[in-house]
Short mmCIF file of C-alpha atoms in Angstrom, two decimals:
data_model
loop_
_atom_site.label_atom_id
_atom_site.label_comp_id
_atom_site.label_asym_id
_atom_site.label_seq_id
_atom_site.Cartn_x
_atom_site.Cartn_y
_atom_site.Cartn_z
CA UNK A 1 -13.46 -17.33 -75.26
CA UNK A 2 -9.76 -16.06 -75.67
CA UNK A 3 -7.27 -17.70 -73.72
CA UNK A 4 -6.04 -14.32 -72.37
CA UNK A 5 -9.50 -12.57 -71.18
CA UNK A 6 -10.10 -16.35 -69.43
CA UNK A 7 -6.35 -16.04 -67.73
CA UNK A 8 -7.33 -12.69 -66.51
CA UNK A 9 -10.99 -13.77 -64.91
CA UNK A 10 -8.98 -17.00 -63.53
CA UNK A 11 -6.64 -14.61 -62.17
CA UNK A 12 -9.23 -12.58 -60.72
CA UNK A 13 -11.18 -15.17 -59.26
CA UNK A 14 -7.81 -16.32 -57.67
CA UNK A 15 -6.22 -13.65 -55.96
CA UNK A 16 -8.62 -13.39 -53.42
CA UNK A 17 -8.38 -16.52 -52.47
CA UNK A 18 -4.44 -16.83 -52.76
CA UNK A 19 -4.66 -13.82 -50.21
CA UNK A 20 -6.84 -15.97 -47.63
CA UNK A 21 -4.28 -19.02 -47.98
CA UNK A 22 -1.40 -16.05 -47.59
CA UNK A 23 0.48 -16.88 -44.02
CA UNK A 24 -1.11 -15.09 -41.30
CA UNK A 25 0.88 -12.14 -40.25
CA UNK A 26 0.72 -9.22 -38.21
CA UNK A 27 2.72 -5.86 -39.86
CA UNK A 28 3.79 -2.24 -38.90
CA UNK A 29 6.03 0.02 -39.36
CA UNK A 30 8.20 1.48 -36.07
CA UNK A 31 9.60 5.17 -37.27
CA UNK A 32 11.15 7.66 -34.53
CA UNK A 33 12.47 11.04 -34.75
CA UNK A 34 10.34 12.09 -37.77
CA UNK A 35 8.91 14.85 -36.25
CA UNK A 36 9.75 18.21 -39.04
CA UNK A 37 10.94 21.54 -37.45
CA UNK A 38 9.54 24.30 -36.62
CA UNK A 39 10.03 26.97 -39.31
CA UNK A 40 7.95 26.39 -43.01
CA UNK A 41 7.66 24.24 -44.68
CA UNK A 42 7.47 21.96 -41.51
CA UNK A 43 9.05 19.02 -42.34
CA UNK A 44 12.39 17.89 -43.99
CA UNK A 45 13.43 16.71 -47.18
CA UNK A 46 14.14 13.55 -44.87
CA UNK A 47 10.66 13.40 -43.24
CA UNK A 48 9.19 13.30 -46.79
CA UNK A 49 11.24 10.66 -47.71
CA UNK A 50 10.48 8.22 -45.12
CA UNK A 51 6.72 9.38 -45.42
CA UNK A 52 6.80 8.58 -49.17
CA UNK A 53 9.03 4.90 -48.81
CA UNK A 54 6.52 4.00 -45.57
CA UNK A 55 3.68 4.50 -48.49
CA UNK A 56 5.42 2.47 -50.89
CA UNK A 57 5.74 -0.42 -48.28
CA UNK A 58 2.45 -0.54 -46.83
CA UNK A 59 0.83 -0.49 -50.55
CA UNK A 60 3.11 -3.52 -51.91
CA UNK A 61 3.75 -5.26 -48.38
CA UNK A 62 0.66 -3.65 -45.93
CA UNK A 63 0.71 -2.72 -42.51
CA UNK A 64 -1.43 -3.16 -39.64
CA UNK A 65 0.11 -0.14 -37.89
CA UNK A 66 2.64 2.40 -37.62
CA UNK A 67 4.25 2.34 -34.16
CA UNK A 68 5.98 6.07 -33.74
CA UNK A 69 9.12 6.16 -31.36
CA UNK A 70 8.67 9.67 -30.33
CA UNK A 71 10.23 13.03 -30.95
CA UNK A 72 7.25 13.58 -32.85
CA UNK A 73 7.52 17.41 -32.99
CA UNK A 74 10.52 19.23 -33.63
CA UNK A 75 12.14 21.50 -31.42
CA UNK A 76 9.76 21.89 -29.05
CA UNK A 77 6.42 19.65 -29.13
CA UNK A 78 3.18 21.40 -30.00
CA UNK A 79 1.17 24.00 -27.51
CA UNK A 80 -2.36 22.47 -28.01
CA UNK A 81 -4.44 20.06 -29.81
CA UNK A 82 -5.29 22.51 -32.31
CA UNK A 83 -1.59 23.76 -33.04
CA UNK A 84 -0.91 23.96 -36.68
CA UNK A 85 1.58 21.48 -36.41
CA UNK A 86 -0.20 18.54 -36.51
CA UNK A 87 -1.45 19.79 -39.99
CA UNK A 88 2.02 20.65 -41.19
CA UNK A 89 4.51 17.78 -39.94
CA UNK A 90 2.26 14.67 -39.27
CA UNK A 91 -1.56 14.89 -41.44
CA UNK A 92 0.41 16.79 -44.68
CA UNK A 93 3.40 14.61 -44.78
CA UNK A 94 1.36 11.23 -44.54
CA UNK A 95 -1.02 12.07 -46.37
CA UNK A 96 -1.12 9.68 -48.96
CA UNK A 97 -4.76 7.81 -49.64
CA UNK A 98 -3.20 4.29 -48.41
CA UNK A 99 -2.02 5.46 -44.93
CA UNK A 100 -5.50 7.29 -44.06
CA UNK A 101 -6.90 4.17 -42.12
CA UNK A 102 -3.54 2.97 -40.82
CA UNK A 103 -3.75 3.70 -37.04
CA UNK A 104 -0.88 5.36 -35.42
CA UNK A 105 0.35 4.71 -32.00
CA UNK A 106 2.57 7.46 -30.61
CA UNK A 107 4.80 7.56 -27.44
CA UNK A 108 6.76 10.96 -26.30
CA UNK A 109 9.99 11.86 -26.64
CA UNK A 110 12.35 14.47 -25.16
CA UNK A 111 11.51 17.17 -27.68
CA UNK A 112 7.48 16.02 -27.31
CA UNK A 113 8.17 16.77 -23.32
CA UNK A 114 9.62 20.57 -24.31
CA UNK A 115 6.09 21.60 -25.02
CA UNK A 116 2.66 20.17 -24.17
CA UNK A 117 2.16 16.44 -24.36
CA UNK A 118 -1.31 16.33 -23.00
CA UNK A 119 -2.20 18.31 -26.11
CA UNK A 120 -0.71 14.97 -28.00
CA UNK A 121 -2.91 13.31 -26.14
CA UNK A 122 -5.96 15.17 -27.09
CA UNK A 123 -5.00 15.14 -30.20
CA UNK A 124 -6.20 11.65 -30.76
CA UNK A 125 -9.79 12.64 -30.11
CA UNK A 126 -9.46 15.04 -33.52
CA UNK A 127 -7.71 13.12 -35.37
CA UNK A 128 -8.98 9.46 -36.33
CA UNK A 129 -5.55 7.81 -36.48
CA UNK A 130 -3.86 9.15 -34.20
CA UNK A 131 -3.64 7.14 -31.04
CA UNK A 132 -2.27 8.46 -27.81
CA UNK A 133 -4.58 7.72 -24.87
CA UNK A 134 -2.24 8.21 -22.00
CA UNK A 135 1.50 8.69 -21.49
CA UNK A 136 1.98 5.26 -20.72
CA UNK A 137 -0.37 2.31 -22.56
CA UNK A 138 -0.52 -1.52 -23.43
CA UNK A 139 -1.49 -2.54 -26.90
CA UNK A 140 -2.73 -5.95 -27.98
CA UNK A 141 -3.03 -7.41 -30.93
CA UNK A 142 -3.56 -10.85 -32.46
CA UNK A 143 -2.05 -12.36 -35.61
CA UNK A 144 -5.17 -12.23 -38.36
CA UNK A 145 -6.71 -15.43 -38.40
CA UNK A 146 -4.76 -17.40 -35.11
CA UNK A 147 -4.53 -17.10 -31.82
CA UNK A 148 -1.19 -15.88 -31.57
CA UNK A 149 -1.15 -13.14 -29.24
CA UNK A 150 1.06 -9.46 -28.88
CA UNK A 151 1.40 -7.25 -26.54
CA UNK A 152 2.97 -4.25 -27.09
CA UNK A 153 3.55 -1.71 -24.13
CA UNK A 154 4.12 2.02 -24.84
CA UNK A 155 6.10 3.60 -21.46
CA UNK A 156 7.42 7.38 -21.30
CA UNK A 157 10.98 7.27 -20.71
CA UNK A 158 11.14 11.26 -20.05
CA UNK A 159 8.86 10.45 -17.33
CA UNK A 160 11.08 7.96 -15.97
CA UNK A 161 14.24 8.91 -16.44
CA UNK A 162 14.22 13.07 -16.79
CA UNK A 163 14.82 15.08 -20.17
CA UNK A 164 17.68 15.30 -21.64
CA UNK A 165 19.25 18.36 -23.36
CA UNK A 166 20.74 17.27 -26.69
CA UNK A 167 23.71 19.62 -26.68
CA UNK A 168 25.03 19.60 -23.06
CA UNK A 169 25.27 16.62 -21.23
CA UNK A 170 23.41 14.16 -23.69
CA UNK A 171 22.25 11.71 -20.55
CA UNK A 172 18.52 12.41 -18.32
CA UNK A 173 19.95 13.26 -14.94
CA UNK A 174 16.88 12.34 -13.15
CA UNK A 175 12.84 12.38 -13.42
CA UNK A 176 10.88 15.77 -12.74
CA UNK A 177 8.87 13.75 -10.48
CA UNK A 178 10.03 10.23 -9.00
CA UNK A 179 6.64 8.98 -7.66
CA UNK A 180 5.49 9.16 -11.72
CA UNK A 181 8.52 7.63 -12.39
CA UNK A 182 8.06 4.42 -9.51
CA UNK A 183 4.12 4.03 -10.55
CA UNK A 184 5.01 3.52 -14.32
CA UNK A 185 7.68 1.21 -13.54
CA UNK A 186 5.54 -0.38 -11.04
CA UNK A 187 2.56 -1.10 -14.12
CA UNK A 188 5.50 -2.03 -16.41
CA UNK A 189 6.90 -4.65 -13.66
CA UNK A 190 3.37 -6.07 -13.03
CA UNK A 191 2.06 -6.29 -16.74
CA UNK A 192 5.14 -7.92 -17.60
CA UNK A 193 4.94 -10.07 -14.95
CA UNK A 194 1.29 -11.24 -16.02
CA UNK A 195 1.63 -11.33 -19.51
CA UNK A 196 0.90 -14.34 -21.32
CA UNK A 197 1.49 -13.08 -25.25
CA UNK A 198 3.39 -15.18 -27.37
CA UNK A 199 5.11 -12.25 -28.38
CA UNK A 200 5.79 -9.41 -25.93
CA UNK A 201 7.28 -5.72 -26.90
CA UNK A 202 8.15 -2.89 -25.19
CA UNK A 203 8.68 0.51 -26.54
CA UNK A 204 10.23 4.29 -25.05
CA UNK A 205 11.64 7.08 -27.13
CA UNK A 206 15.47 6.43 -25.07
CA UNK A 207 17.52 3.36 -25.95
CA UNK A 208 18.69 1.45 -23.40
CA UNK A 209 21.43 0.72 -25.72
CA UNK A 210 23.28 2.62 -28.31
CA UNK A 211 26.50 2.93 -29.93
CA UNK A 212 25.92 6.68 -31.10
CA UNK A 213 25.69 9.94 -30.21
CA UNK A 214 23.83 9.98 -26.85
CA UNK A 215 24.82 6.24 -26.22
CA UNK A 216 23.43 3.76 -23.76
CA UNK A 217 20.79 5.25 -20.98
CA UNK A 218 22.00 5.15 -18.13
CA UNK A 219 18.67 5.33 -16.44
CA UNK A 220 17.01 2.56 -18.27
CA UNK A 221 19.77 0.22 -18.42
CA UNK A 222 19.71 0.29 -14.79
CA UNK A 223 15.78 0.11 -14.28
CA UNK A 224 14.57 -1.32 -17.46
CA UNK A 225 16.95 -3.80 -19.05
CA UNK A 226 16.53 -6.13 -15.96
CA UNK A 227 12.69 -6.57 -16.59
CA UNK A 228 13.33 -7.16 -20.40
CA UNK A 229 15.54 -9.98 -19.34
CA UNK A 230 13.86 -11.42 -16.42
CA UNK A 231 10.40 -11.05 -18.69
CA UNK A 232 11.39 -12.42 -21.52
CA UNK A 233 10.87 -9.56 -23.68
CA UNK A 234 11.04 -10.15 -27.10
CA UNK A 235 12.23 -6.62 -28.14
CA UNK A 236 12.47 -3.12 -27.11
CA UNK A 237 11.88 -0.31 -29.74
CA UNK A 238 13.00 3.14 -29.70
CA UNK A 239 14.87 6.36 -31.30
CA UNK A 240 16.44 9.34 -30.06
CA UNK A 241 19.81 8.74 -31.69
CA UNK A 242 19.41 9.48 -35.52
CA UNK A 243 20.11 6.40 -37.26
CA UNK A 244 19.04 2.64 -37.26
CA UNK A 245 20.32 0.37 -35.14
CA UNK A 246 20.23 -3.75 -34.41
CA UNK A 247 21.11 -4.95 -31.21
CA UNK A 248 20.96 -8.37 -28.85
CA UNK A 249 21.61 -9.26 -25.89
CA UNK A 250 23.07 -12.60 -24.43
CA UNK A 251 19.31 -13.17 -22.70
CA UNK A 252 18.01 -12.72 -27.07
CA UNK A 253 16.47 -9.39 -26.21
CA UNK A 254 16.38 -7.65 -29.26
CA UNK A 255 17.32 -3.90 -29.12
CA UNK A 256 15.32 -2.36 -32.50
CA UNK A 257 16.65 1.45 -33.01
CA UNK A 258 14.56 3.26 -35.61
CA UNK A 259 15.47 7.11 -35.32
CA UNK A 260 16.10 7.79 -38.70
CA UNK A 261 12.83 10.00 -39.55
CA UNK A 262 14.12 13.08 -40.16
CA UNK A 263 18.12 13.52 -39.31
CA UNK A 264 21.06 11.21 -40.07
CA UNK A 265 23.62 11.61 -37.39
CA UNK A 266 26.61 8.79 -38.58
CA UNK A 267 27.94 9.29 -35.01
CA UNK A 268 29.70 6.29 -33.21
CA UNK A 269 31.03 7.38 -30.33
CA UNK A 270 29.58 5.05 -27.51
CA UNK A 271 30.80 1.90 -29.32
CA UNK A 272 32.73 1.05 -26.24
CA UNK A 273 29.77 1.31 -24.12
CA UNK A 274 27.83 -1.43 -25.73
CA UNK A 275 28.85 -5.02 -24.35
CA UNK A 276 30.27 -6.42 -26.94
CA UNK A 277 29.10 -9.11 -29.19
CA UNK A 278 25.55 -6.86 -28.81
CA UNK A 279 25.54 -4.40 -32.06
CA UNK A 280 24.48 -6.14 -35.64
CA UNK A 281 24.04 -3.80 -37.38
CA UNK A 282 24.06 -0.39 -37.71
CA UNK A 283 23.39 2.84 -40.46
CA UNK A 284 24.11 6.40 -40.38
CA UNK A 285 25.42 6.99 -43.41
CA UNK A 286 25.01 11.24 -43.41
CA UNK A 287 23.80 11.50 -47.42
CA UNK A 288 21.24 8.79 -46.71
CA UNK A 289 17.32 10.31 -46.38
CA UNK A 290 17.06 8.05 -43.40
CA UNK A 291 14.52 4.96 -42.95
CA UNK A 292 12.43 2.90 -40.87
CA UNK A 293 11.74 -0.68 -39.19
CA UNK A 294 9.56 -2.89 -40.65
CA UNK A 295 8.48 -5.94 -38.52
CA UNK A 296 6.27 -8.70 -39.66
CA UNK A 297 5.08 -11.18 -36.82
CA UNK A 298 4.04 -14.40 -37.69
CA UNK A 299 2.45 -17.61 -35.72
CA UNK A 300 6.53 -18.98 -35.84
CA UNK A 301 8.88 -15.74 -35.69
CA UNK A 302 9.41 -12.10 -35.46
CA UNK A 303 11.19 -10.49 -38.60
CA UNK A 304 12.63 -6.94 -38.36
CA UNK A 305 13.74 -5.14 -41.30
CA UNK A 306 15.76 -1.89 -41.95
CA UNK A 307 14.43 -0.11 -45.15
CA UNK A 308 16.20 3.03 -46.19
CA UNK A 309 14.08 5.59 -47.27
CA UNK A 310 15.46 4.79 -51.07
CA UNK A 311 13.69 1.69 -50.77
CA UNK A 312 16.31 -0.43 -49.98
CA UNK A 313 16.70 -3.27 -47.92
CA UNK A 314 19.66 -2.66 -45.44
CA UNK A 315 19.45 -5.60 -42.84
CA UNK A 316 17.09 -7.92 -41.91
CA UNK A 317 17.27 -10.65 -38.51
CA UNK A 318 14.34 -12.54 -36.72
CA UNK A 319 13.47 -13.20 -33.55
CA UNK A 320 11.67 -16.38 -32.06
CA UNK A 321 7.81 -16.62 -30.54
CA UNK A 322 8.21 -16.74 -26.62
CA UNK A 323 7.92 -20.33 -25.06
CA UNK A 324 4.76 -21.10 -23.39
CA UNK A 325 4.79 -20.78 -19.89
#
């Protein structure tokens, strides 16, 4: 037998079994923002960008999931689950063969809450991976092959904290109605409060900090950042201003911006609203076609990194496995 046929069946016979000795590891993508606009074609020369880097990554490095931040529908969400929408911005735009069984998990954003959310909801009955079940969910996950645990829980910010109109005031005044507002911070304190992950998220469409455009929220630094801290959260994801950002607290809470989707807004106007010593990094450069997060959770550590929709790698930090109890 030639050497190089035998390399190649030696090689074959391998690779399956270097990928069951590969370190266990739990992946997904967090995007926000991505969601098109409203006039053909649909979606933005930035939307396709992301869509087509997000395929690169999950065919070379795979992900489990693809966690989406919200503002999922430009200007004004969709009317009903069978608006044309979903077909233009979301099913057309990632529609490449490797992301068709990658699950989706969707939260609302401002622009979501301008049309008909429930019909985002019902959406996920029509479409097989899109999952929205309710506006406010908890995901769990473990890390293939341990018993490392994640909990991920998906809140509705608009709920709690009001809308927001983009080119007036930039802050949610208040919430349309307060007692929806109290009984999802009332789930959020008591799930948090019971959790036992080794590794426990929370993601909303507003930051609770931000050094851009609409800034820190007012709302949820007041309501929200105390149960990250007193919690132990290990991060809170989100969007709404259009560009990536890294932040971290003095309790280690990371703060993972990913609103870069479909608009690049370079905007730093609320640095001196951010404690400082928080911001790491951040990326709004206006010619850049935007990016993503890509987090990778493993039995030791949480890695989060910043891909711009070129491919490259703009920033990467890691955050450590929660402390048993």
């Amino acid at each position: 037998m030639d050497t190089w046929p035998a390399l190649l069946v030696l090689q074959a016979l391998l690779l399956p079994l270097m990928a069951d000795t590969a370190a266990p590891v739990l992946r997904f993508v967090a995007v926000g923002d991505w969601g098109g606009v409203p006039n053909a074609p649909f979606h933005t020369a930035r939307e396709m960008a992301n869509a087509k880097e997000i395929t690169r990554t999950v065919q070379i490095l795979g992900a489990d999931f693809i966690l989406s931040l919200g503002d999922n529908f430009y200007f004004t969400g969709v009317q009903d689950a069978n608006d044309k929408r979903f077909q233009e911005t979301f099913e057309d735009v990632f529609s490449d063969r490797s992301l068709r069984n990658v699950p989706w998990y969707v939260l609302a954003g401002n622009h979501d809450h301008l049309g008909n959310v429930s019909a985002q909801i019902a959406y996920s009955k029509i479409s097989k991976r899109w999952n929205f079940p309710s506006p406010f969910y908890r995901l769990r996950f473990k890390i293939p092959r341990t018993n490392v645990s994640v909990a991920i829980f998906m809140l509705d910010t608009v709920t709690i904290c009001g809308n927001s109109d983009d080119f007036l005031s930039q802050q949610p005044e208040r919430p349309r109605d307060l007692d929806l507002a109290r009984t999802q911070l009332s789930w959020l304190k008591k799930q948090l409060a019971a959790a036992k992950e080794d590794y426990v998220l929370v993601a909303g469409h507003y930051p609770v900090w931000s050094i851009a455009e609409h800034g820190p929220t007012r709302c949820l630094v007041k309501q929200l950042r105390p149960l990250l801290s007193t919690y132990r959260v290990t991060a809170y994801l989100c969007g709404h201003d259009h560009n990536l950002q890294y932040l971290q607290d003095e309790n280690g809470v990371g703060y993972v911006l990913s609103g870069a989707g479909n608009f690049m807004d370079p905007s730093t106007r609320h640095q001196r609203k951010v404690p400082n010593g928080y911001l790491r990094f951040h990326y709004g450069a206006e010619d850049s076609l935007g990016g993503f997060a890509y987090v990778e959770m493993s039995p030791k550590e949480m890695s989060v990194t910043y891909i711009e929709a070129s491919g490259k790698s703009l920033f990467k930090t890691s955050l450590p496995r929660r402390p048993r109890p």
